[in-house]
């Protein structure tokens, strides 16, 4: 097996591209919707803080690619 051309050797160290970034995205969306639905006081403050990872992810994605 060619170690330089196999995908696991070239992308294996970038696990965050395949696992952490989508998890951050869906966690941000779920917590944002949950904060709008369940929290009574400071609803929009919690919403802004829960959407912050999604905003950071979008900024990083569009600046890197």
Coordinates of C-alpha atoms in Angstrom, one line a residue:
X1 CA 0.0 0.0 0.0
X2 CA 1.3 3.4 -0.9
X3 CA 1.5 5.4 2.3
X4 CA 1.7 8.8 0.6
X5 CA -1.4 8.4 -1.5
X6 CA -3.7 6.5 0.9
X7 CA -6.4 8.8 2.3
X8 CA -6.0 7.6 5.9
X9 CA -2.4 8.9 6.0
X10 CA -3.2 12.2 4.4
X11 CA -6.5 12.9 6.3
X12 CA -6.1 10.7 9.4
X13 CA -4.4 13.5 11.4
X14 CA -7.2 15.9 10.5
X15 CA -9.9 14.1 12.4
X16 CA -11.5 17.4 13.4
X17 CA -12.5 18.0 9.8
X18 CA -14.6 14.8 9.8
X19 CA -15.8 14.7 13.5
X20 CA -15.4 17.8 15.5
X21 CA -16.6 20.5 13.0
X22 CA -19.9 18.8 12.2
X23 CA -20.4 18.0 15.9
X24 CA -19.8 21.7 16.7
X25 CA -22.3 22.7 13.9
X26 CA -25.1 20.4 15.0
X27 CA -24.5 21.1 18.7
X28 CA -24.7 24.8 18.1
X29 CA -28.0 24.5 16.1
X30 CA -29.6 22.2 18.7
X31 CA -28.6 24.4 21.7
X32 CA -29.7 27.5 19.9
X33 CA -33.2 26.1 19.2
X34 CA -33.4 24.6 22.7
X35 CA -32.5 28.0 24.3
X36 CA -35.2 29.7 22.3
X37 CA -37.7 27.1 23.3
X38 CA -37.0 26.4 27.0
X39 CA -35.3 29.3 28.6
X40 CA -37.4 32.1 29.9
X41 CA -35.0 34.8 31.1
X42 CA -32.2 36.1 28.9
X43 CA -33.4 34.0 26.1
X44 CA -31.6 35.8 23.3
X45 CA -28.3 36.1 25.3
X46 CA -28.3 32.3 25.6
X47 CA -29.2 32.0 21.9
X48 CA -26.3 34.2 20.9
X49 CA -23.8 32.3 23.0
X50 CA -25.1 29.0 21.6
X51 CA -24.8 30.1 18.0
X52 CA -21.3 31.5 18.6
X53 CA -19.5 28.2 17.7
X54 CA -21.5 28.1 14.4
X55 CA -20.4 31.6 13.6
X56 CA -16.7 30.8 14.4
X57 CA -17.0 27.6 12.3
X58 CA -18.4 29.6 9.3
X59 CA -15.7 32.2 9.6
X60 CA -13.0 29.6 9.7
X61 CA -14.5 27.6 6.8
X62 CA -14.9 30.5 4.5
X63 CA -11.5 31.9 5.3
X64 CA -9.6 28.6 4.9
X65 CA -11.4 27.3 1.8

